[in-house]
Short mmCIF file of C-alpha atoms in Angstrom, two decimals:
data_model
loop_
_atom_site.label_atom_id
_atom_site.label_comp_id
_atom_site.label_asym_id
_atom_site.label_seq_id
_atom_site.Cartn_x
_atom_site.Cartn_y
_atom_site.Cartn_z
CA MET A 1 -43.17 66.92 -18.38
CA PHE A 2 -41.14 67.97 -15.16
CA SER A 3 -42.88 67.20 -11.99
CA ASN A 4 -41.61 70.62 -9.80
CA SER A 5 -44.81 70.24 -7.38
CA TYR A 6 -44.14 69.33 -3.91
CA ALA A 7 -46.36 66.16 -4.68
CA GLY A 8 -43.44 65.04 -4.57
CA ARG A 9 -42.89 65.03 -0.82
CA ASN A 10 -45.86 61.98 -0.04
CA LEU A 11 -44.60 59.49 1.84
CA GLY A 12 -45.56 56.30 0.34
CA ILE A 13 -46.26 57.39 -3.04
CA ALA A 14 -42.92 58.29 -4.69
CA TYR A 15 -43.43 61.33 -6.94
CA PHE A 16 -40.33 62.92 -4.86
CA SER A 17 -39.88 66.51 -6.35
CA LYS A 18 -36.21 66.79 -5.59
CA ILE A 19 -36.69 71.04 -4.66
CA MET A 20 -36.11 71.41 -1.31
CA PRO A 21 -39.56 72.15 0.78
CA ASP A 22 -39.55 74.07 3.33
CA GLU A 23 -38.00 73.02 6.75
CA LEU A 24 -41.19 72.09 9.00
CA THR A 25 -42.12 70.20 5.71
CA LYS A 26 -39.10 68.45 5.63
CA ILE A 27 -39.67 67.75 9.53
CA ILE A 28 -42.86 66.14 8.43
CA ILE A 29 -41.22 64.13 6.24
CA GLN A 30 -38.72 62.75 8.54
CA VAL A 31 -41.60 61.77 10.80
CA LEU A 32 -43.31 60.09 8.19
CA LEU A 33 -40.31 58.01 7.28
CA GLY A 34 -39.67 57.48 10.88
CA LEU A 35 -43.20 56.08 11.53
CA LEU A 36 -42.69 53.97 8.20
CA ILE A 37 -39.55 52.51 9.00
CA ILE A 38 -40.82 51.76 13.03
CA SER A 39 -43.88 50.06 11.58
CA THR A 40 -42.45 47.91 9.14
CA LEU A 41 -39.73 46.95 11.60
CA LEU A 42 -42.37 45.77 13.91
CA GLY A 43 -44.93 44.12 11.66
CA VAL A 44 -41.15 42.20 10.47
CA PHE A 45 -39.62 41.61 14.14
CA ARG A 46 -43.76 40.46 15.05
CA TRP A 47 -44.56 38.12 12.08
CA LYS A 48 -45.27 35.30 13.53
CA PHE A 49 -47.64 36.95 15.90
CA LEU A 50 -49.64 38.51 12.77
CA PRO A 51 -52.67 37.65 11.12
CA ILE A 52 -52.26 37.08 7.57
CA HIS A 53 -53.79 40.32 6.68
CA PHE A 54 -51.31 42.36 8.72
CA ARG A 55 -48.32 40.64 7.08
CA VAL A 56 -50.52 41.44 4.01
CA ILE A 57 -50.20 45.44 5.19
CA VAL A 58 -46.59 44.91 6.24
CA GLY A 59 -45.08 43.85 2.85
CA TYR A 60 -47.06 47.16 1.73
CA LEU A 61 -44.94 48.86 4.30
CA CYS A 62 -41.77 47.15 2.89
CA TRP A 63 -42.80 47.98 -0.20
CA ASN A 64 -43.07 51.62 0.76
CA LEU A 65 -39.84 51.11 2.05
CA MET A 66 -38.12 50.40 -0.97
CA VAL A 67 -40.17 52.99 -3.17
CA GLU A 68 -38.62 56.03 -0.90
CA GLY A 69 -35.05 54.14 -1.35
CA LEU A 70 -35.52 54.20 -4.70
CA VAL A 71 -37.00 57.97 -4.94
CA TYR A 72 -33.54 58.51 -3.21
CA ALA A 73 -31.89 57.26 -5.19
CA ILE A 74 -33.38 58.36 -8.30
CA PRO A 75 -30.80 61.48 -9.73
CA SER A 76 -32.18 65.25 -8.25
CA GLY A 77 -34.48 67.05 -10.71
CA THR A 78 -35.39 63.52 -12.71
CA ASN A 79 -39.18 63.22 -13.23
CA ASN A 80 -40.19 59.79 -10.95
CA LEU A 81 -43.89 59.69 -11.43
CA PRO A 82 -43.46 56.28 -13.11
CA LEU A 83 -43.03 55.22 -9.97
CA LEU A 84 -46.29 56.62 -9.18
CA HIS A 85 -47.94 54.31 -11.81
CA PHE A 86 -46.35 51.47 -10.87
CA HIS A 87 -47.15 51.90 -7.18
CA THR A 88 -50.98 52.43 -7.78
CA LEU A 89 -51.46 48.96 -9.42
CA VAL A 90 -49.29 47.43 -6.15
CA GLU A 91 -51.33 49.46 -3.75
CA PHE A 92 -54.32 48.33 -5.18
CA ALA A 93 -53.17 44.93 -5.49
CA PHE A 94 -51.96 44.75 -1.41
CA PHE A 95 -54.90 46.37 -0.34
CA SER A 96 -57.55 44.20 -2.60
CA PHE A 97 -55.63 40.79 -0.87
CA VAL A 98 -56.15 42.94 2.58
CA TYR A 99 -59.50 43.15 2.90
CA LYS A 100 -59.80 39.66 1.34
CA GLU A 101 -58.22 37.92 4.15
CA ILE A 102 -60.27 40.28 6.30
CA GLY A 103 -63.35 38.27 4.69
CA LEU A 104 -65.34 41.09 2.59
CA PHE A 105 -65.20 38.78 -0.37
CA ARG A 106 -66.93 35.87 1.57
CA ASN A 107 -69.91 35.76 -0.46
CA TRP A 108 -67.88 36.00 -3.34
CA LYS A 109 -66.87 33.55 -5.72
CA GLU A 110 -62.67 32.82 -5.57
CA LYS A 111 -62.82 33.31 -9.40
CA SER A 112 -65.09 36.41 -9.18
CA PHE A 113 -62.08 37.93 -7.10
CA TRP A 114 -59.51 37.47 -9.19
CA ILE A 115 -61.67 38.57 -12.44
CA SER A 116 -62.26 41.66 -10.71
CA LEU A 117 -58.67 42.00 -9.53
CA ALA A 118 -57.72 41.48 -13.44
CA VAL A 119 -60.25 44.14 -15.08
CA VAL A 120 -59.48 46.92 -12.53
CA SER A 121 -55.35 46.01 -12.43
CA GLY A 122 -56.06 46.15 -17.06
CA LEU A 123 -57.56 49.23 -16.37
CA ILE A 124 -54.85 50.96 -14.16
CA ILE A 125 -52.19 49.04 -17.03
CA LEU A 126 -54.02 50.58 -19.99
CA ASN A 127 -54.65 54.16 -18.36
CA SER A 128 -50.62 54.33 -18.18
CA VAL A 129 -50.07 52.93 -21.65
CA PHE A 130 -52.51 54.52 -23.60
CA ILE A 131 -54.48 57.01 -22.02
CA GLN A 132 -52.11 59.26 -19.32
CA SER A 133 -48.08 59.40 -20.36
CA ILE A 134 -45.99 57.46 -17.74
CA PHE A 135 -44.43 61.21 -16.70
CA GLU A 136 -47.59 63.12 -15.77
CA TYR A 137 -49.96 62.21 -12.49
CA ASN A 138 -52.16 58.81 -13.56
CA SER A 139 -55.23 60.91 -12.05
CA PHE A 140 -58.01 58.76 -13.63
CA ALA A 141 -55.94 55.16 -12.28
CA LYS A 142 -55.68 57.00 -8.81
CA THR A 143 -59.23 57.99 -8.76
CA LEU A 144 -60.32 54.71 -9.30
CA VAL A 145 -58.32 52.89 -6.96
CA GLN A 146 -58.67 55.00 -4.24
CA THR A 147 -62.45 55.09 -4.80
CA ILE A 148 -62.54 51.42 -4.59
CA LEU A 149 -60.12 51.44 -1.50
CA ILE A 150 -63.06 53.61 0.17
CA GLY A 151 -65.04 51.08 -0.95
CA TYR A 152 -63.46 48.70 0.83
CA ALA A 153 -63.42 50.61 4.00
CA VAL A 154 -67.38 51.70 3.89
CA ALA A 155 -68.33 47.91 3.32
CA TYR A 156 -66.35 47.12 6.42
CA LEU A 157 -67.50 49.45 8.80
CA PHE A 158 -71.09 47.47 8.06
CA ARG A 159 -70.28 44.91 9.45
CA LEU A 160 -69.82 45.57 12.92
CA GLU A 161 -67.79 42.52 14.12
CA GLU A 162 -67.31 41.24 17.74
CA GLU A 163 -65.24 43.23 19.96
CA ASP A 164 -62.11 41.53 20.41
CA GLN A 165 -58.21 42.66 19.87
CA ASP A 166 -57.51 41.67 16.44
CA SER A 167 -60.96 42.85 15.09
CA GLN A 168 -59.97 46.85 16.91
CA ALA A 169 -56.64 46.68 15.69
CA THR A 170 -58.17 45.79 12.13
CA MET A 171 -60.83 48.39 12.62
CA ILE A 172 -58.01 51.20 13.15
CA LEU A 173 -56.18 49.61 9.84
CA ASN A 174 -60.01 50.17 8.56
CA ILE A 175 -60.04 53.81 9.39
CA SER A 176 -57.20 54.82 8.81
CA VAL A 177 -57.64 53.52 4.98
CA LEU A 178 -60.74 55.53 4.90
CA LEU A 179 -59.50 58.42 6.61
CA PHE A 180 -56.19 59.02 4.11
CA TYR A 181 -57.75 58.18 0.99
CA SER A 182 -60.96 59.92 1.68
CA GLY A 183 -58.95 63.17 2.76
CA SER A 184 -56.78 62.93 -0.11
CA LEU A 185 -58.93 61.27 -3.43
CA PHE A 186 -59.66 65.10 -4.67
CA ILE A 187 -55.94 66.02 -4.15
CA PHE A 188 -55.33 63.01 -6.33
CA MET A 189 -57.91 63.52 -8.81
CA PHE A 190 -56.94 66.61 -9.61
CA GLY A 191 -53.16 66.06 -9.57
CA ASN A 192 -52.24 67.16 -12.93
CA ILE A 193 -54.20 70.16 -12.67
CA LEU A 194 -52.48 71.58 -8.66
CA LEU A 195 -49.11 71.55 -10.56
CA LYS A 196 -50.52 75.24 -12.23
CA ASN A 197 -51.95 76.13 -8.63
CA GLU A 198 -51.28 78.57 -6.68
CA TYR A 199 -52.07 76.65 -3.38
CA MET A 200 -50.91 73.33 -4.66
CA SER A 201 -48.30 72.88 -1.71
CA LEU A 202 -51.14 73.76 0.39
CA PHE A 203 -53.10 70.62 -0.75
CA TRP A 204 -49.56 68.52 -1.34
CA ASP A 205 -49.11 69.58 2.73
CA ILE A 206 -52.39 68.74 3.49
CA ASN A 207 -51.67 64.94 2.02
CA LEU A 208 -48.65 64.83 4.03
CA ILE A 209 -50.79 65.18 7.30
CA LEU A 210 -53.02 62.89 6.35
CA ASN A 211 -50.28 60.52 5.51
CA ILE A 212 -48.69 61.23 9.07
CA VAL A 213 -52.66 59.76 10.27
CA PHE A 214 -52.39 57.01 8.29
CA GLN A 215 -48.83 55.89 9.43
CA ILE A 216 -49.92 56.49 12.91
CA LEU A 217 -52.96 54.43 12.97
CA MET A 218 -51.43 51.94 11.01
CA PHE A 219 -48.12 51.69 13.73
CA VAL A 220 -51.04 51.55 16.88
CA ALA A 221 -52.73 48.57 14.57
CA ILE A 222 -49.89 46.81 14.16
CA TRP A 223 -48.90 46.86 17.66
CA LYS A 224 -52.23 45.81 19.00
CA VAL A 225 -52.54 43.00 17.16
CA SER A 226 -48.39 41.92 17.25
CA GLY A 227 -48.93 40.83 21.04
CA LEU A 228 -47.06 43.36 22.70
CA ARG A 229 -47.99 45.30 26.00
CA ARG A 230 -51.16 47.16 25.61
CA LEU A 231 -50.67 51.03 24.56
CA PRO A 232 -51.85 53.46 27.43
CA PHE A 233 -54.05 55.02 24.84
CA MET B 1 -61.20 70.83 -17.15
CA GLU B 2 -59.32 73.67 -19.25
CA GLY B 3 -62.72 75.56 -18.40
CA PHE B 4 -61.52 76.08 -14.66
CA GLY B 5 -59.52 78.84 -13.40
CA SER B 6 -57.12 78.37 -10.94
CA GLN B 7 -60.01 80.01 -8.12
CA GLU B 8 -62.03 77.24 -9.07
CA VAL B 9 -60.03 74.36 -9.15
CA THR B 10 -59.29 75.39 -5.50
CA ILE B 11 -62.46 75.78 -3.90
CA LEU B 12 -63.57 72.98 -5.76
CA VAL B 13 -60.41 70.48 -4.76
CA ALA B 14 -60.30 72.62 -1.18
CA SER B 15 -64.65 71.51 -0.74
CA GLY B 16 -63.72 67.90 -2.03
CA ILE B 17 -61.48 67.35 0.88
CA ILE B 18 -63.94 68.97 3.53
CA LEU B 19 -66.48 66.63 1.91
CA MET B 20 -64.94 63.29 1.91
CA LEU B 21 -63.39 63.88 5.43
CA SER B 22 -66.79 65.23 6.92
CA MET B 23 -68.06 61.62 5.12
CA ALA B 24 -65.46 59.48 6.71
CA MET B 25 -65.42 60.86 10.05
CA ALA B 26 -69.42 60.97 10.29
CA LEU B 27 -69.27 57.14 9.07
CA ILE B 28 -66.57 56.31 11.79
CA PHE B 29 -69.24 58.47 14.47
CA PHE B 30 -72.16 56.18 13.52
CA TYR B 31 -70.50 52.88 13.40
CA SER B 32 -68.80 53.65 17.19
CA LYS B 33 -72.19 54.48 18.18
CA ALA B 34 -73.28 51.25 16.27
CA GLN B 35 -70.67 49.00 18.14
CA ARG B 36 -71.55 50.87 21.76
CA LYS B 37 -75.01 50.04 21.37
CA LEU B 38 -74.34 46.40 20.37
CA VAL B 39 -71.93 45.58 23.02
CA ALA B 40 -74.42 47.16 25.25
CA GLN B 41 -77.10 44.69 24.24
CA LYS B 42 -74.93 41.92 24.51
CA LEU B 43 -73.86 43.10 27.94
CA GLN B 44 -77.49 43.04 28.74
CA ALA B 45 -78.38 40.26 27.34
CA GLN B 46 -75.47 38.35 28.92
CA GLU B 47 -77.11 39.67 32.07
CA GLU B 48 -80.70 38.77 31.71
CA LEU B 49 -79.03 35.29 30.95
CA LEU B 50 -77.13 35.42 34.26
CA GLN B 51 -80.45 36.19 35.63
CA LYS B 52 -82.69 33.60 34.23
CA THR B 53 -79.94 30.58 35.12
CA ILE B 54 -79.79 32.00 39.09
CA MET B 55 -83.97 31.79 38.88
CA ALA B 56 -83.65 27.97 37.45
CA GLN B 57 -81.23 27.30 40.00
CA GLU B 58 -83.23 28.37 42.53
CA GLU B 59 -86.46 26.55 41.45
CA GLU B 60 -84.32 23.80 40.74
CA ARG B 61 -82.72 23.80 44.36
CA SER B 62 -86.02 24.46 45.54
CA ARG B 63 -87.31 20.85 44.17
CA ILE B 64 -84.00 18.82 44.90
CA ALA B 65 -84.38 20.30 48.92
CA LYS B 66 -88.28 19.65 49.00
CA ASP B 67 -87.40 15.81 47.20
CA LEU B 68 -84.43 15.22 49.69
CA HIS B 69 -86.70 16.37 52.74
CA ASP B 70 -90.35 14.56 51.63
CA ASP B 71 -88.81 11.78 49.91
CA ILE B 72 -84.98 10.59 50.74
CA GLY B 73 -85.64 11.92 54.36
CA SER B 74 -88.93 10.41 55.35
CA LYS B 75 -87.79 7.23 53.90
CA LEU B 76 -84.32 7.35 55.90
CA ASN B 77 -86.31 8.29 59.00
CA VAL B 78 -89.13 5.17 58.43
CA MET B 79 -85.92 2.83 58.08
CA SER B 80 -84.69 4.13 61.22
CA LEU B 81 -87.55 3.51 62.98
CA TYR B 82 -87.57 0.21 61.87
CA MET B 83 -84.26 -0.22 62.84
CA HIS B 84 -85.17 0.82 66.59
CA ARG B 85 -88.02 -2.12 66.23
CA LEU B 86 -85.95 -4.61 65.01
CA LYS B 87 -83.82 -3.79 68.32
CA LYS B 88 -85.89 -5.73 70.46
CA GLY B 89 -85.37 -9.58 71.28
CA GLN B 90 -82.14 -9.93 69.18
CA ASP B 91 -78.78 -11.64 70.10
CA GLU B 92 -76.08 -9.44 71.20
CA LYS B 93 -74.38 -9.58 67.43
CA THR B 94 -77.56 -8.92 65.42
CA LEU B 95 -77.73 -6.10 68.20
CA ALA B 96 -74.34 -4.79 67.21
CA VAL B 97 -74.82 -4.50 63.50
CA VAL B 98 -78.39 -2.67 64.02
CA GLY B 99 -76.90 -0.72 65.92
CA GLU B 100 -74.12 0.01 63.42
CA ILE B 101 -76.73 0.67 60.38
CA ASN B 102 -78.69 2.66 62.85
CA GLU B 103 -75.44 5.24 63.37
CA ILE B 104 -75.26 5.04 59.26
CA LEU B 105 -79.06 5.98 58.72
CA THR B 106 -78.78 8.58 61.98
CA THR B 107 -75.59 10.08 60.28
CA SER B 108 -77.73 9.94 56.75
CA ILE B 109 -80.88 11.36 58.05
CA ASP B 110 -78.38 14.24 59.32
CA THR B 111 -76.47 15.36 56.37
CA THR B 112 -79.68 14.58 54.25
CA ARG B 113 -81.21 17.30 56.46
CA ARG B 114 -77.88 19.67 56.02
CA ILE B 115 -78.00 19.46 52.24
CA SER B 116 -81.50 20.05 52.01
CA HIS B 117 -81.37 22.83 54.07
CA GLU B 118 -78.50 24.68 52.61
CA LEU B 119 -80.17 23.67 49.39
CA LEU B 120 -83.68 25.95 50.36
CA PRO B 121 -83.78 26.78 54.29
CA PRO B 122 -86.81 26.34 55.22
CA ALA B 123 -86.14 28.98 57.43
CA LEU B 124 -86.34 31.45 55.41
CA GLN B 125 -89.72 30.82 53.56
CA LYS B 126 -91.22 30.02 57.39
CA PHE B 127 -89.57 32.73 59.69
CA GLY B 128 -87.76 35.18 57.40
CA LEU B 129 -84.32 36.34 56.51
CA SER B 130 -82.99 37.27 59.99
CA VAL B 131 -83.83 33.40 61.45
CA ALA B 132 -82.44 31.63 58.50
CA LEU B 133 -79.35 33.81 58.69
CA GLU B 134 -78.97 32.94 62.77
CA GLU B 135 -79.43 29.38 61.15
CA LEU B 136 -76.99 29.74 58.95
CA ALA B 137 -74.08 31.26 61.91
CA GLU B 138 -75.18 28.16 63.68
CA GLY B 139 -74.44 25.82 60.91
CA PHE B 140 -70.87 27.69 60.33
CA THR B 141 -70.06 28.11 64.33
CA GLN B 142 -71.18 24.49 65.10
CA SER B 143 -68.67 22.96 62.21
CA GLY B 144 -65.67 24.72 64.18
CA GLN B 145 -64.54 26.54 60.99
CA VAL B 146 -65.64 29.99 61.52
CA LYS B 147 -67.54 31.95 64.11
CA MET B 148 -70.07 34.20 62.24
CA GLU B 149 -71.79 36.88 64.44
CA LEU B 150 -74.84 38.72 63.24
CA SER B 151 -76.38 41.87 64.61
CA VAL B 152 -79.56 41.99 62.28
CA GLU B 153 -82.21 44.02 64.14
CA GLY B 154 -85.17 45.31 61.75
CA LEU B 155 -84.13 43.26 58.82
CA ASP B 156 -87.68 41.20 58.63
CA GLU B 157 -89.23 44.11 58.90
CA ALA B 158 -87.19 46.11 56.54
CA VAL B 159 -87.29 43.43 53.65
CA GLU B 160 -90.37 41.60 53.06
CA ASP B 161 -90.01 40.59 50.00
CA LYS B 162 -89.41 37.05 49.53
CA MET B 163 -86.90 37.32 46.35
CA VAL B 164 -84.87 40.09 47.96
CA GLN B 165 -84.81 37.93 51.11
CA LEU B 166 -83.62 35.03 49.14
CA ASN B 167 -81.05 37.04 47.03
CA LEU B 168 -79.48 38.37 50.51
CA PHE B 169 -79.38 35.08 51.85
CA ARG B 170 -77.49 33.43 48.58
CA ILE B 171 -75.08 36.56 48.76
CA LEU B 172 -74.16 36.69 52.54
CA GLN B 173 -73.84 32.53 51.96
CA GLU B 174 -71.63 32.84 49.39
CA LEU B 175 -69.62 35.57 50.89
CA SER B 176 -69.34 32.99 54.10
CA LYS B 177 -68.63 30.16 52.18
CA ASN B 178 -65.62 32.12 50.56
CA SER B 179 -64.54 33.68 53.78
CA SER B 180 -63.86 30.44 55.16
CA LEU B 181 -62.80 28.61 52.19
CA HIS B 182 -60.57 30.56 50.63
CA GLY B 183 -60.20 33.32 53.18
CA LYS B 184 -59.47 31.07 56.09
CA ALA B 185 -61.24 33.35 58.19
CA GLN B 186 -61.85 32.35 62.09
CA ASN B 187 -64.38 35.07 62.77
CA ILE B 188 -66.88 36.64 60.52
CA HIS B 189 -69.12 40.07 61.56
CA ILE B 190 -72.82 40.37 59.62
CA ARG B 191 -74.32 43.89 60.32
CA PHE B 192 -77.59 44.94 59.40
CA ILE B 193 -78.07 48.75 59.02
CA PRO B 194 -80.87 50.75 58.06
CA THR B 195 -79.95 54.20 56.47
CA THR B 196 -81.85 57.23 54.95
CA GLN B 197 -81.58 55.92 51.15
CA GLY B 198 -82.15 52.13 52.08
CA TYR B 199 -80.86 49.53 53.78
CA SER B 200 -77.12 48.10 53.53
CA PHE B 201 -75.19 45.59 55.24
CA GLN B 202 -71.81 45.08 56.49
CA TYR B 203 -69.57 41.85 56.25
CA LYS B 204 -66.36 41.98 57.69
CA ASP B 205 -64.09 38.58 58.06
CA ASP B 206 -60.78 38.43 59.45
CA GLY B 207 -59.33 36.37 56.90
CA LYS B 208 -56.18 36.32 54.60
CA GLY B 209 -57.91 38.56 52.25
CA ALA B 210 -56.96 39.38 48.56
CA ASP B 211 -55.72 41.54 46.21
CA LYS B 212 -58.36 43.81 44.91
CA ALA B 213 -57.22 44.26 41.72
CA GLN B 214 -56.64 40.46 41.11
CA LEU B 215 -59.90 40.32 42.31
CA SER B 216 -62.28 42.54 39.88
CA LYS B 217 -60.02 41.18 36.89
CA GLY B 218 -60.36 37.26 37.52
CA LYS B 219 -63.86 37.13 38.54
CA GLY B 220 -64.96 33.37 39.88
CA LEU B 221 -68.37 32.30 39.33
CA GLY B 222 -69.20 33.14 43.09
CA MET B 223 -68.26 36.92 42.61
CA SER B 224 -70.23 36.96 39.42
CA ASN B 225 -73.38 35.66 40.73
CA ILE B 226 -73.14 38.01 43.38
CA GLU B 227 -72.78 40.72 41.16
CA SER B 228 -76.13 39.31 39.76
CA ARG B 229 -78.39 38.74 42.75
CA LEU B 230 -77.37 42.24 43.24
CA LYS B 231 -78.48 43.48 39.74
CA MET B 232 -81.69 41.84 40.57
CA ILE B 233 -82.48 43.78 43.71
CA GLY B 234 -81.40 46.88 42.64
CA GLY B 235 -78.26 46.74 44.78
CA SER B 236 -75.15 47.58 44.66
CA TRP B 237 -71.70 47.28 46.77
CA GLU B 238 -67.75 47.88 47.78
CA ILE B 239 -65.10 45.33 48.51
CA GLU B 240 -62.28 46.28 50.79
CA THR B 241 -59.51 43.72 50.68
CA SER B 242 -55.83 43.57 50.41
CA PRO B 243 -53.52 40.56 51.43
CA GLY B 244 -53.69 39.73 55.25
CA ASN B 245 -56.26 42.40 55.93
CA GLY B 246 -59.31 40.25 56.07
CA LEU B 247 -62.46 41.13 53.45
CA LYS B 248 -64.97 44.05 54.47
CA ALA B 249 -68.18 44.06 51.95
CA LEU B 250 -70.66 47.06 51.76
CA ILE B 251 -73.75 45.54 50.29
CA GLU B 252 -76.71 48.75 49.77
CA PHE B 253 -80.36 48.10 48.45
CA GLY B 254 -83.50 49.12 48.78
#
């Protein structure tokens, strides 16, 4: 099934449609790409100052950049939703490691974490192989992953850590995850149905805006923890 | 989902987005509130601990001052008396030695008295804050390091509470020490002013001053001590200082 939706405009989720979006959306996409590049470069150049969970985040941003590159490399008009299927798996793995490093699973046995990771990854793969075609939105897998990530973010909020610079940056990162994945949950949940919806582009534009917020907060978090001069805000 | 029309799906997705975002923002809001409360509680606990430490410090000072004066001080005085008795009918050599010992004893007695008074001025308990401040001023002036001038009329009538007197004394003592040691001041002026809303002390020195911003950033134990004592007596203060322009402080309380 050909993806003719504006869903492709979502940065970091590489199912870009090559149908030219309207001008404003184009500008937003450029801004998002710019933010992604800046955050990644900042993370890479200040690598040695970053705690481990932020290094994992920078790894995730590098992955996103790579996926964006692949999207542009794929010929226009080609259904690139298989990338989304793979991206979902990788996204889940990256954020699971991030929250493991933050200490969310400190009360778990090491084995339990790896088993859970394997089980969910298995479900994602099973969905792509048997349930939903790789050429359509993997709405089931995406819903599962986003729900889990929202769960991670909420669980972290309840920890009430000390006020120090590293924790502030981690909290900003956590808020970015919570806001983005909460706001976009229903959009991805109904991804395939929205293809036929008259307001489809509006919802994906909302997702774009949420993505901008996500990227801005990500940048602020990496800046705060990178040991550079304090931002004026 | 096939049963759902386009409109229903739109409403469902839109409602879902609004609901999830609202829940996320509510969680973030409640977390921020809880975090602020936690920080305030921690600060409060730290403040209480500091005040308890100050109280314990005062008790210990009082005990040591008493021991110094009543125990060591009195024994040194007795030794001095015996040395005077020893002087009678001695040869020159022995007299010279006795003289030296007496000198050392006198110095020791003076030092013990000075330390004891610094720890807890007896004048503060017996005669009130203004006499204690006068003694403090005399001590500084006699040392030759700095000249301290006081204008404290009406102070004892205005401030009757012993705890407030003690804390005010310590604050002014700390400020004077800083002016002398760090500020290298040569003159200190302390003025007591009753106002309509309470009372205030104007403190001024002609020392080398300091960078006010750096002073606020890197607060030493002395400054923290002053601020805790002010909080204990329900007071506040403002400092004006800059390099080369000395230090002015306005302490308000009551």
